[in-house]
Amino acid sequence: MFHFECPPMPHFVQIGEDTYQPGRKHPDRSSIGVFDLLFVTEGCLYLAEGENELTLPAGFFGILRPDLDHHTVIPCREETHFYWLHFQTTGQWHPEPYDKEPLPPEQEPLYPPIEYFSFYLPRSGPVQSLGRGEELFRELLHLYENPTGNSRWQEQQLFHAILLKLQEDSKGETTQSSHLQLAEDAALYLRKHYRDPLSYKRMAEELHFHANYIALCMKRTFGCTPLDYVTQYRIEQAKRLLIHTNDPVGAIAEDTGFGSFPYFVRCFHKRTGKTPKQFRMLYRQSKPPAPAT
C-alpha cells in the first residue's frame, strides 16, 4: 500500500498505451521521478522493482515507485496490450502505511485552514469491470492527446476517478490493508455517533471486532485511540457551532456529546489552549456603533 498525505492530491502527468509482441520487454528504468501506473488489458507483463517481482496479467494494474529501479524479468510470452500512466505528488508519501503520531495539544491549530487526510493506494491488484476500467483510461488518453482550453482540469478529475476505482476494486484483496479498512470503518462509526456516549462494547458489536483490536488499528492508522479520535471530532463540531451560532456554551457541550459543561471546557482548553468563550470571541466581529439620532 502507498500512503499519500493529502492535500495535495497526487496529480496526473501523462498517459499512453502500447502493444508488445511476444519476445518484447518493458524497458528497464532507474529512478524516473514519477509513479508509473500500468494497466494490462491483454497478455501479461513480467516485471520487478528492485528484488520484488510484479506479474501483471490481463485485468490487473501495478504501480512502480518514482525512486527505485525496475526491469523486466522475462519477455512477453504473448501479445500484450497495456496503458501506462505517470503521476506524481508534491506532498508527503510513504511506501507503506505507517503509525502516525498526533500533534501535541499545544501545537494543534485552533481552526485548521486545511483539512488533511490520508489516501491509501494498493501497489497492485485486479480491476473489476475490465470494460469500465479500460473506458476510463481510454477517455483520459483521448483528453491528453486532444487538449482543449479546460482539458487539464478535466484530466485531473478523471485521473482521481481512476485512482478511486483502483482503490475500491482492490478492497478485500490483500490482508495488508485490513487494519486500514477497520480503522476507517471505526472512524466513520464514531463520526456518526459522536453525540452518544462512547461505548466500546456497542462499537465492537457494530464492527464485529474486539474493542482492543479496533483501538490498535486506529492507533496504527490515525495515531490515536477511539476516545481521542471522537473527542477531537466533537471539538471540531463545537468550534463550528461556537463560530456560526449563538447557542449557549452549555447547549453546545450537550449537543456535541460531551455531556457535562466542566468536562467540555476542560477538554476544549486542553486541545486548543482556549476556553470555548475565548475561542468564540476570536471569531466575533465587533458590532458597528449605532447611528446618531
PDB file of C-alpha atoms in Angstrom:
ATOM      1  CA  MET A   1       0.000   0.000   0.000  1.00  0.00           C
ATOM      2  CA  PHE A   2       1.147   3.540  -0.795  1.00  0.00           C
ATOM      3  CA  HIS A   3       0.203   6.161   1.782  1.00  0.00           C
ATOM      4  CA  PHE A   4      -0.351   9.693   0.443  1.00  0.00           C
ATOM      5  CA  GLU A   5      -0.871  12.613   2.824  1.00  0.00           C
ATOM      6  CA  CYS A   6      -3.405  14.965   1.238  1.00  0.00           C
ATOM      7  CA  PRO A   7      -3.754  17.720   0.225  1.00  0.00           C
ATOM      8  CA  PRO A   8      -2.179  17.972  -2.232  1.00  0.00           C
ATOM      9  CA  MET A   9      -3.663  15.029  -4.077  1.00  0.00           C
ATOM     10  CA  PRO A  10      -1.469  13.069  -6.486  1.00  0.00           C
ATOM     11  CA  HIS A  11      -1.597  14.742  -9.905  1.00  0.00           C
ATOM     12  CA  PHE A  12      -1.685  13.335 -13.433  1.00  0.00           C
ATOM     13  CA  VAL A  13       1.355  13.924 -15.695  1.00  0.00           C
ATOM     14  CA  GLN A  14       0.966  11.897 -18.903  1.00  0.00           C
ATOM     15  CA  ILE A  15      -0.584   8.739 -20.346  1.00  0.00           C
ATOM     16  CA  GLY A  16      -0.057   6.396 -23.294  1.00  0.00           C
ATOM     17  CA  GLU A  17      -0.715   2.849 -24.468  1.00  0.00           C
ATOM     18  CA  ASP A  18       1.399   0.169 -26.096  1.00  0.00           C
ATOM     19  CA  THR A  19       1.147  -3.330 -27.534  1.00  0.00           C
ATOM     20  CA  TYR A  20       4.085  -5.716 -27.174  1.00  0.00           C
ATOM     21  CA  GLN A  21       4.558  -8.705 -29.442  1.00  0.00           C
ATOM     22  CA  PRO A  22       5.892 -11.971 -27.967  1.00  0.00           C
ATOM     23  CA  GLY A  23       9.547 -11.587 -27.027  1.00  0.00           C
ATOM     24  CA  ARG A  24       9.428  -7.832 -26.366  1.00  0.00           C
ATOM     25  CA  LYS A  25      10.431  -6.467 -22.965  1.00  0.00           C
ATOM     26  CA  HIS A  26       9.326  -3.448 -20.974  1.00  0.00           C
ATOM     27  CA  PRO A  27      12.288  -1.035 -20.837  1.00  0.00           C
ATOM     28  CA  ASP A  28      14.470  -1.046 -17.728  1.00  0.00           C
ATOM     29  CA  ARG A  29      14.435   2.282 -15.904  1.00  0.00           C
ATOM     30  CA  SER A  30      16.181   3.852 -12.939  1.00  0.00           C
ATOM     31  CA  SER A  31      14.531   6.383 -10.606  1.00  0.00           C
ATOM     32  CA  ILE A  32      12.386   8.085 -13.270  1.00  0.00           C
ATOM     33  CA  GLY A  33      10.974  10.618 -10.801  1.00  0.00           C
ATOM     34  CA  VAL A  34       7.283   9.810 -11.326  1.00  0.00           C
ATOM     35  CA  PHE A  35       4.984   6.982 -10.309  1.00  0.00           C
ATOM     36  CA  ASP A  36       4.412   4.596 -13.224  1.00  0.00           C
ATOM     37  CA  LEU A  37       0.905   3.090 -13.255  1.00  0.00           C
ATOM     38  CA  LEU A  38       0.490   0.133 -15.627  1.00  0.00           C
ATOM     39  CA  PHE A  39      -2.898  -1.367 -16.559  1.00  0.00           C
ATOM     40  CA  VAL A  40      -2.806  -4.569 -18.638  1.00  0.00           C
ATOM     41  CA  THR A  41      -5.827  -5.422 -20.802  1.00  0.00           C
ATOM     42  CA  GLU A  42      -4.372  -8.342 -22.815  1.00  0.00           C
ATOM     43  CA  GLY A  43      -1.447 -10.686 -22.236  1.00  0.00           C
ATOM     44  CA  CYS A  44       0.910 -10.294 -19.277  1.00  0.00           C
ATOM     45  CA  LEU A  45       3.864  -8.173 -18.125  1.00  0.00           C
ATOM     46  CA  TYR A  46       6.629  -9.780 -16.029  1.00  0.00           C
ATOM     47  CA  LEU A  47       8.374  -7.012 -14.099  1.00  0.00           C
ATOM     48  CA  ALA A  48      10.458  -6.482 -11.000  1.00  0.00           C
ATOM     49  CA  GLU A  49      11.084  -3.456  -8.801  1.00  0.00           C
ATOM     50  CA  GLY A  50      14.367  -3.920  -7.048  1.00  0.00           C
ATOM     51  CA  GLU A  51      14.238  -7.548  -5.901  1.00  0.00           C
ATOM     52  CA  ASN A  52      10.422  -7.722  -5.766  1.00  0.00           C
ATOM     53  CA  GLU A  53       8.748  -9.333  -8.753  1.00  0.00           C
ATOM     54  CA  LEU A  54       5.479  -7.910 -10.115  1.00  0.00           C
ATOM     55  CA  THR A  55       3.491 -10.059 -12.549  1.00  0.00           C
ATOM     56  CA  LEU A  56       0.577  -8.236 -14.189  1.00  0.00           C
ATOM     57  CA  PRO A  57      -1.846 -10.438 -16.165  1.00  0.00           C
ATOM     58  CA  ALA A  58      -4.792  -9.049 -18.116  1.00  0.00           C
ATOM     59  CA  GLY A  59      -7.195  -7.156 -15.850  1.00  0.00           C
ATOM     60  CA  PHE A  60      -4.544  -6.175 -13.295  1.00  0.00           C
ATOM     61  CA  PHE A  61      -2.756  -2.912 -12.526  1.00  0.00           C
ATOM     62  CA  GLY A  62       0.562  -2.212 -10.858  1.00  0.00           C
ATOM     63  CA  ILE A  63       2.297   0.935  -9.632  1.00  0.00           C
ATOM     64  CA  LEU A  64       6.081   1.385  -9.759  1.00  0.00           C
ATOM     65  CA  ARG A  65       7.774   3.835  -7.400  1.00  0.00           C
ATOM     66  CA  PRO A  66       9.487   7.010  -8.671  1.00  0.00           C
ATOM     67  CA  ASP A  67      12.663   6.397  -6.664  1.00  0.00           C
ATOM     68  CA  LEU A  68      13.529   2.759  -7.452  1.00  0.00           C
ATOM     69  CA  ASP A  69      14.868   0.781 -10.401  1.00  0.00           C
ATOM     70  CA  HIS A  70      12.533  -1.536 -12.305  1.00  0.00           C
ATOM     71  CA  HIS A  71      13.217  -4.076 -15.032  1.00  0.00           C
ATOM     72  CA  THR A  72      11.718  -6.963 -16.979  1.00  0.00           C
ATOM     73  CA  VAL A  73      12.032 -10.447 -15.515  1.00  0.00           C
ATOM     74  CA  ILE A  74      11.109 -12.296 -18.725  1.00  0.00           C
ATOM     75  CA  PRO A  75       9.880 -11.040 -22.119  1.00  0.00           C
ATOM     76  CA  CYS A  76       6.196 -11.153 -23.024  1.00  0.00           C
ATOM     77  CA  ARG A  77       5.023 -14.638 -23.971  1.00  0.00           C
ATOM     78  CA  GLU A  78       2.006 -13.434 -25.930  1.00  0.00           C
ATOM     79  CA  GLU A  79       0.680 -10.241 -27.470  1.00  0.00           C
ATOM     80  CA  THR A  80       0.310  -7.844 -24.581  1.00  0.00           C
ATOM     81  CA  HIS A  81      -1.613  -4.567 -24.542  1.00  0.00           C
ATOM     82  CA  PHE A  82      -1.398  -2.120 -21.651  1.00  0.00           C
ATOM     83  CA  TYR A  83      -1.886   1.511 -20.689  1.00  0.00           C
ATOM     84  CA  TRP A  84       0.849   3.394 -18.870  1.00  0.00           C
ATOM     85  CA  LEU A  85       0.196   6.471 -16.780  1.00  0.00           C
ATOM     86  CA  HIS A  86       2.662   8.714 -14.969  1.00  0.00           C
ATOM     87  CA  PHE A  87       1.651  10.674 -11.885  1.00  0.00           C
ATOM     88  CA  GLN A  88       3.384  12.458  -9.037  1.00  0.00           C
ATOM     89  CA  THR A  89       2.738  14.335  -5.822  1.00  0.00           C
ATOM     90  CA  THR A  90       4.392  17.344  -4.227  1.00  0.00           C
ATOM     91  CA  GLY A  91       3.094  16.226  -0.833  1.00  0.00           C
ATOM     92  CA  GLN A  92       4.314  13.594   1.579  1.00  0.00           C
ATOM     93  CA  TRP A  93       4.022   9.934   0.587  1.00  0.00           C
ATOM     94  CA  HIS A  94       5.180   6.709   2.158  1.00  0.00           C
ATOM     95  CA  PRO A  95       5.857   3.324   0.543  1.00  0.00           C
ATOM     96  CA  GLU A  96       3.657   1.645   3.140  1.00  0.00           C
ATOM     97  CA  PRO A  97       1.183   2.579   5.872  1.00  0.00           C
ATOM     98  CA  TYR A  98       2.922   3.882   8.967  1.00  0.00           C
ATOM     99  CA  ASP A  99       1.985   4.595  12.552  1.00  0.00           C
ATOM    100  CA  LYS A 100       1.104   8.278  12.723  1.00  0.00           C
ATOM    101  CA  GLU A 101       1.948  10.370  15.743  1.00  0.00           C
ATOM    102  CA  PRO A 102      -0.604  13.078  16.613  1.00  0.00           C
ATOM    103  CA  LEU A 103       0.459  16.628  17.261  1.00  0.00           C
ATOM    104  CA  PRO A 104       0.815  17.603  20.919  1.00  0.00           C
ATOM    105  CA  PRO A 105      -2.290  19.546  22.043  1.00  0.00           C
ATOM    106  CA  GLU A 106      -0.344  22.787  22.427  1.00  0.00           C
ATOM    107  CA  GLN A 107       0.710  22.609  18.752  1.00  0.00           C
ATOM    108  CA  GLU A 108      -2.750  21.955  17.299  1.00  0.00           C
ATOM    109  CA  PRO A 109      -4.090  24.963  15.376  1.00  0.00           C
ATOM    110  CA  LEU A 110      -7.253  26.493  16.777  1.00  0.00           C
ATOM    111  CA  TYR A 111      -9.070  26.254  13.482  1.00  0.00           C
ATOM    112  CA  PRO A 112      -7.022  24.453  10.812  1.00  0.00           C
ATOM    113  CA  PRO A 113      -7.189  26.204   7.415  1.00  0.00           C
ATOM    114  CA  ILE A 114      -6.613  22.840   5.673  1.00  0.00           C
ATOM    115  CA  GLU A 115      -8.287  19.533   6.470  1.00  0.00           C
ATOM    116  CA  TYR A 116      -5.592  16.902   5.947  1.00  0.00           C
ATOM    117  CA  PHE A 117      -6.422  13.257   5.300  1.00  0.00           C
ATOM    118  CA  SER A 118      -4.706  10.057   4.202  1.00  0.00           C
ATOM    119  CA  PHE A 119      -5.228   8.341   0.853  1.00  0.00           C
ATOM    120  CA  TYR A 120      -4.141   4.721   0.507  1.00  0.00           C
ATOM    121  CA  LEU A 121      -3.477   3.131  -2.859  1.00  0.00           C
ATOM    122  CA  PRO A 122      -2.575  -0.543  -3.434  1.00  0.00           C
ATOM    123  CA  ARG A 123       0.679  -1.265  -5.252  1.00  0.00           C
ATOM    124  CA  SER A 124      -1.142  -3.752  -7.475  1.00  0.00           C
ATOM    125  CA  GLY A 125      -4.443  -5.527  -7.806  1.00  0.00           C
ATOM    126  CA  PRO A 126      -7.339  -6.516 -10.058  1.00  0.00           C
ATOM    127  CA  VAL A 127      -9.524  -4.075 -11.956  1.00  0.00           C
ATOM    128  CA  GLN A 128     -13.134  -5.129 -11.577  1.00  0.00           C
ATOM    129  CA  SER A 129     -15.372  -4.473 -14.614  1.00  0.00           C
ATOM    130  CA  LEU A 130     -12.480  -4.554 -17.062  1.00  0.00           C
ATOM    131  CA  GLY A 131     -14.512  -2.737 -19.709  1.00  0.00           C
ATOM    132  CA  ARG A 132     -15.261   0.191 -17.400  1.00  0.00           C
ATOM    133  CA  GLY A 133     -11.619   0.374 -16.337  1.00  0.00           C
ATOM    134  CA  GLU A 134     -10.432   0.484 -19.939  1.00  0.00           C
ATOM    135  CA  GLU A 135     -13.083   3.100 -20.725  1.00  0.00           C
ATOM    136  CA  LEU A 136     -11.670   5.426 -18.046  1.00  0.00           C
ATOM    137  CA  PHE A 137      -8.096   5.027 -19.284  1.00  0.00           C
ATOM    138  CA  ARG A 138      -9.130   5.490 -22.922  1.00  0.00           C
ATOM    139  CA  GLU A 139     -11.090   8.642 -22.055  1.00  0.00           C
ATOM    140  CA  LEU A 140      -8.093  10.088 -20.215  1.00  0.00           C
ATOM    141  CA  LEU A 141      -5.830   9.190 -23.150  1.00  0.00           C
ATOM    142  CA  HIS A 142      -8.201  10.966 -25.557  1.00  0.00           C
ATOM    143  CA  LEU A 143      -8.179  14.116 -23.406  1.00  0.00           C
ATOM    144  CA  TYR A 144      -4.386  14.039 -23.226  1.00  0.00           C
ATOM    145  CA  GLU A 145      -3.963  13.635 -26.985  1.00  0.00           C
ATOM    146  CA  ASN A 146      -6.668  16.196 -27.860  1.00  0.00           C
ATOM    147  CA  PRO A 147      -6.168  19.114 -25.462  1.00  0.00           C
ATOM    148  CA  THR A 148      -8.706  21.909 -25.127  1.00  0.00           C
ATOM    149  CA  GLY A 149      -8.907  25.029 -23.001  1.00  0.00           C
ATOM    150  CA  ASN A 150     -10.006  23.188 -19.866  1.00  0.00           C
ATOM    151  CA  SER A 151      -8.728  19.690 -20.631  1.00  0.00           C
ATOM    152  CA  ARG A 152      -6.012  19.849 -17.955  1.00  0.00           C
ATOM    153  CA  TRP A 153      -8.655  20.335 -15.286  1.00  0.00           C
ATOM    154  CA  GLN A 154     -10.737  17.502 -16.754  1.00  0.00           C
ATOM    155  CA  GLU A 155      -7.666  15.252 -16.893  1.00  0.00           C
ATOM    156  CA  GLN A 156      -7.036  15.662 -13.170  1.00  0.00           C
ATOM    157  CA  GLN A 157     -10.665  14.915 -12.326  1.00  0.00           C
ATOM    158  CA  LEU A 158     -10.667  11.789 -14.477  1.00  0.00           C
ATOM    159  CA  PHE A 159      -7.315  10.691 -13.037  1.00  0.00           C
ATOM    160  CA  HIS A 160      -8.702  10.917  -9.493  1.00  0.00           C
ATOM    161  CA  ALA A 161     -11.718   8.878 -10.598  1.00  0.00           C
ATOM    162  CA  ILE A 162      -9.286   6.203 -11.818  1.00  0.00           C
ATOM    163  CA  LEU A 163      -7.406   6.193  -8.502  1.00  0.00           C
ATOM    164  CA  LEU A 164     -10.665   5.855  -6.587  1.00  0.00           C
ATOM    165  CA  LYS A 165     -11.760   2.938  -8.773  1.00  0.00           C
ATOM    166  CA  LEU A 166      -8.437   1.145  -8.293  1.00  0.00           C
ATOM    167  CA  GLN A 167      -8.710   1.639  -4.544  1.00  0.00           C
ATOM    168  CA  GLU A 168     -12.302   0.395  -4.415  1.00  0.00           C
ATOM    169  CA  ASP A 169     -11.625  -2.585  -6.697  1.00  0.00           C
ATOM    170  CA  SER A 170      -8.753  -3.792  -4.529  1.00  0.00           C
ATOM    171  CA  LYS A 171     -10.603  -3.755  -1.195  1.00  0.00           C
ATOM    172  CA  GLY A 172     -10.513  -7.151   0.412  1.00  0.00           C
ATOM    173  CA  GLU A 173      -7.845  -8.444  -1.962  1.00  0.00           C
ATOM    174  CA  THR A 174      -4.955  -8.002   0.451  1.00  0.00           C
ATOM    175  CA  THR A 175      -4.763  -8.689   4.169  1.00  0.00           C
ATOM    176  CA  GLN A 176      -2.202  -5.900   4.457  1.00  0.00           C
ATOM    177  CA  SER A 177      -4.929  -3.286   4.168  1.00  0.00           C
ATOM    178  CA  SER A 178      -7.393  -4.942   6.574  1.00  0.00           C
ATOM    179  CA  HIS A 179      -6.351  -2.818   9.552  1.00  0.00           C
ATOM    180  CA  LEU A 180      -6.718   0.325   7.429  1.00  0.00           C
ATOM    181  CA  GLN A 181     -10.261  -0.584   6.438  1.00  0.00           C
ATOM    182  CA  LEU A 182     -11.253  -1.414  10.013  1.00  0.00           C
ATOM    183  CA  ALA A 183      -9.777   1.885  11.238  1.00  0.00           C
ATOM    184  CA  GLU A 184     -11.738   3.789   8.571  1.00  0.00           C
ATOM    185  CA  ASP A 185     -14.924   1.902   9.492  1.00  0.00           C
ATOM    186  CA  ALA A 186     -14.384   2.695  13.173  1.00  0.00           C
ATOM    187  CA  ALA A 187     -13.764   6.370  12.397  1.00  0.00           C
ATOM    188  CA  LEU A 188     -16.971   6.504  10.354  1.00  0.00           C
ATOM    189  CA  TYR A 189     -18.888   4.860  13.206  1.00  0.00           C
ATOM    190  CA  LEU A 190     -17.512   7.391  15.711  1.00  0.00           C
ATOM    191  CA  ARG A 191     -18.390  10.343  13.489  1.00  0.00           C
ATOM    192  CA  LYS A 192     -21.936   9.068  13.078  1.00  0.00           C
ATOM    193  CA  HIS A 193     -22.415   8.516  16.819  1.00  0.00           C
ATOM    194  CA  TYR A 194     -20.328  11.333  18.275  1.00  0.00           C
ATOM    195  CA  ARG A 195     -23.326  12.758  20.120  1.00  0.00           C
ATOM    196  CA  ASP A 196     -23.748   9.497  22.057  1.00  0.00           C
ATOM    197  CA  PRO A 197     -21.593   8.375  24.996  1.00  0.00           C
ATOM    198  CA  LEU A 198     -18.710   6.266  23.679  1.00  0.00           C
ATOM    199  CA  SER A 199     -19.439   2.569  24.225  1.00  0.00           C
ATOM    200  CA  TYR A 200     -16.626   0.210  23.270  1.00  0.00           C
ATOM    201  CA  LYS A 201     -18.990  -2.731  23.613  1.00  0.00           C
ATOM    202  CA  ARG A 202     -21.503  -1.247  21.196  1.00  0.00           C
ATOM    203  CA  MET A 203     -18.750  -0.309  18.720  1.00  0.00           C
ATOM    204  CA  ALA A 204     -17.313  -3.830  18.874  1.00  0.00           C
ATOM    205  CA  GLU A 205     -20.742  -5.355  18.225  1.00  0.00           C
ATOM    206  CA  GLU A 206     -21.347  -2.972  15.318  1.00  0.00           C
ATOM    207  CA  LEU A 207     -17.974  -3.647  13.650  1.00  0.00           C
ATOM    208  CA  HIS A 208     -17.697  -7.344  14.625  1.00  0.00           C
ATOM    209  CA  PHE A 209     -14.197  -6.994  16.057  1.00  0.00           C
ATOM    210  CA  HIS A 210     -12.861  -6.910  19.597  1.00  0.00           C
ATOM    211  CA  ALA A 211     -12.585  -3.404  21.017  1.00  0.00           C
ATOM    212  CA  ASN A 212      -8.871  -3.808  21.759  1.00  0.00           C
ATOM    213  CA  TYR A 213      -8.143  -4.729  18.140  1.00  0.00           C
ATOM    214  CA  ILE A 214     -10.201  -1.780  16.882  1.00  0.00           C
ATOM    215  CA  ALA A 215      -8.199   0.538  19.141  1.00  0.00           C
ATOM    216  CA  LEU A 216      -4.933  -0.966  17.862  1.00  0.00           C
ATOM    217  CA  CYS A 217      -5.947  -0.422  14.229  1.00  0.00           C
ATOM    218  CA  MET A 218      -6.937   3.188  14.901  1.00  0.00           C
ATOM    219  CA  LYS A 219      -3.660   3.802  16.706  1.00  0.00           C
ATOM    220  CA  ARG A 220      -1.704   2.474  13.722  1.00  0.00           C
ATOM    221  CA  THR A 221      -3.744   4.430  11.174  1.00  0.00           C
ATOM    222  CA  PHE A 222      -4.633   7.702  12.897  1.00  0.00           C
ATOM    223  CA  GLY A 223      -2.123   7.809  15.736  1.00  0.00           C
ATOM    224  CA  CYS A 224      -4.826   7.965  18.390  1.00  0.00           C
ATOM    225  CA  THR A 225      -7.314   5.856  20.347  1.00  0.00           C
ATOM    226  CA  PRO A 226     -11.058   5.813  19.578  1.00  0.00           C
ATOM    227  CA  LEU A 227     -11.648   8.093  22.584  1.00  0.00           C
ATOM    228  CA  ASP A 228      -9.043  10.602  21.387  1.00  0.00           C
ATOM    229  CA  TYR A 229     -10.499  10.471  17.867  1.00  0.00           C
ATOM    230  CA  VAL A 230     -14.105  11.112  18.906  1.00  0.00           C
ATOM    231  CA  THR A 231     -13.023  13.795  21.375  1.00  0.00           C
ATOM    232  CA  GLN A 232     -11.179  15.674  18.650  1.00  0.00           C
ATOM    233  CA  TYR A 233     -14.143  15.282  16.290  1.00  0.00           C
ATOM    234  CA  ARG A 234     -16.507  16.622  18.966  1.00  0.00           C
ATOM    235  CA  ILE A 235     -14.238  19.618  19.471  1.00  0.00           C
ATOM    236  CA  GLU A 236     -14.235  20.342  15.728  1.00  0.00           C
ATOM    237  CA  GLN A 237     -18.040  20.264  15.746  1.00  0.00           C
ATOM    238  CA  ALA A 238     -18.057  22.516  18.810  1.00  0.00           C
ATOM    239  CA  LYS A 239     -15.759  25.004  17.048  1.00  0.00           C
ATOM    240  CA  ARG A 240     -18.214  25.181  14.173  1.00  0.00           C
ATOM    241  CA  LEU A 241     -21.141  25.843  16.495  1.00  0.00           C
ATOM    242  CA  LEU A 242     -19.202  28.417  18.519  1.00  0.00           C
ATOM    243  CA  ILE A 243     -18.405  30.378  15.366  1.00  0.00           C
ATOM    244  CA  HIS A 244     -21.622  30.035  13.403  1.00  0.00           C
ATOM    245  CA  THR A 245     -24.316  30.039  16.111  1.00  0.00           C
ATOM    246  CA  ASN A 246     -25.261  31.977  19.217  1.00  0.00           C
ATOM    247  CA  ASP A 247     -26.064  28.814  21.163  1.00  0.00           C
ATOM    248  CA  PRO A 248     -25.013  28.861  24.824  1.00  0.00           C
ATOM    249  CA  VAL A 249     -21.775  27.049  25.574  1.00  0.00           C
ATOM    250  CA  GLY A 250     -23.619  24.600  27.798  1.00  0.00           C
ATOM    251  CA  ALA A 251     -26.007  23.694  24.988  1.00  0.00           C
ATOM    252  CA  ILE A 252     -23.075  23.183  22.620  1.00  0.00           C
ATOM    253  CA  ALA A 253     -21.414  20.884  25.147  1.00  0.00           C
ATOM    254  CA  GLU A 254     -24.531  18.738  25.267  1.00  0.00           C
ATOM    255  CA  ASP A 255     -25.129  18.839  21.505  1.00  0.00           C
ATOM    256  CA  THR A 256     -21.602  17.643  20.710  1.00  0.00           C
ATOM    257  CA  GLY A 257     -21.660  14.689  23.074  1.00  0.00           C
ATOM    258  CA  PHE A 258     -19.521  15.967  25.949  1.00  0.00           C
ATOM    259  CA  GLY A 259     -22.340  15.593  28.430  1.00  0.00           C
ATOM    260  CA  SER A 260     -21.140  17.867  31.209  1.00  0.00           C
ATOM    261  CA  PHE A 261     -20.177  21.509  30.860  1.00  0.00           C
ATOM    262  CA  PRO A 262     -16.996  21.295  33.022  1.00  0.00           C
ATOM    263  CA  TYR A 263     -15.720  18.277  31.047  1.00  0.00           C
ATOM    264  CA  PHE A 264     -16.316  20.103  27.760  1.00  0.00           C
ATOM    265  CA  VAL A 265     -14.434  23.206  28.918  1.00  0.00           C
ATOM    266  CA  ARG A 266     -11.560  21.072  30.242  1.00  0.00           C
ATOM    267  CA  CYS A 267     -11.208  19.085  27.005  1.00  0.00           C
ATOM    268  CA  PHE A 268     -11.560  22.168  24.813  1.00  0.00           C
ATOM    269  CA  HIS A 269      -8.907  24.094  26.740  1.00  0.00           C
ATOM    270  CA  LYS A 270      -6.522  21.127  26.719  1.00  0.00           C
ATOM    271  CA  ARG A 271      -6.767  20.796  22.941  1.00  0.00           C
ATOM    272  CA  THR A 272      -6.815  24.467  21.931  1.00  0.00           C
ATOM    273  CA  GLY A 273      -5.302  26.402  24.796  1.00  0.00           C
ATOM    274  CA  LYS A 274      -8.521  28.499  24.931  1.00  0.00           C
ATOM    275  CA  THR A 275     -11.822  28.209  26.718  1.00  0.00           C
ATOM    276  CA  PRO A 276     -14.888  27.899  24.463  1.00  0.00           C
ATOM    277  CA  LYS A 277     -15.820  31.510  25.261  1.00  0.00           C
ATOM    278  CA  GLN A 278     -12.324  32.777  24.420  1.00  0.00           C
ATOM    279  CA  PHE A 279     -12.359  30.827  21.168  1.00  0.00           C
ATOM    280  CA  ARG A 280     -15.745  32.267  20.201  1.00  0.00           C
ATOM    281  CA  MET A 281     -14.567  35.813  20.819  1.00  0.00           C
ATOM    282  CA  LEU A 282     -11.615  35.320  18.443  1.00  0.00           C
ATOM    283  CA  TYR A 283     -14.033  34.996  15.527  1.00  0.00           C
ATOM    284  CA  ARG A 284     -16.660  37.513  16.576  1.00  0.00           C
ATOM    285  CA  GLN A 285     -16.569  40.924  14.915  1.00  0.00           C
ATOM    286  CA  SER A 286     -17.440  43.962  16.949  1.00  0.00           C
ATOM    287  CA  LYS A 287     -20.800  45.448  16.090  1.00  0.00           C
ATOM    288  CA  PRO A 288     -20.597  48.924  14.485  1.00  0.00           C
ATOM    289  CA  PRO A 289     -21.831  51.747  16.695  1.00  0.00           C
ATOM    290  CA  ALA A 290     -25.490  52.684  16.276  1.00  0.00           C
ATOM    291  CA  PRO A 291     -26.022  55.776  14.098  1.00  0.00           C
ATOM    292  CA  ALA A 292     -26.656  59.015  15.966  1.00  0.00           C
ATOM    293  CA  THR A 293     -30.285  60.140  16.106  1.00  0.00           C
TER     294      THR A 293
END
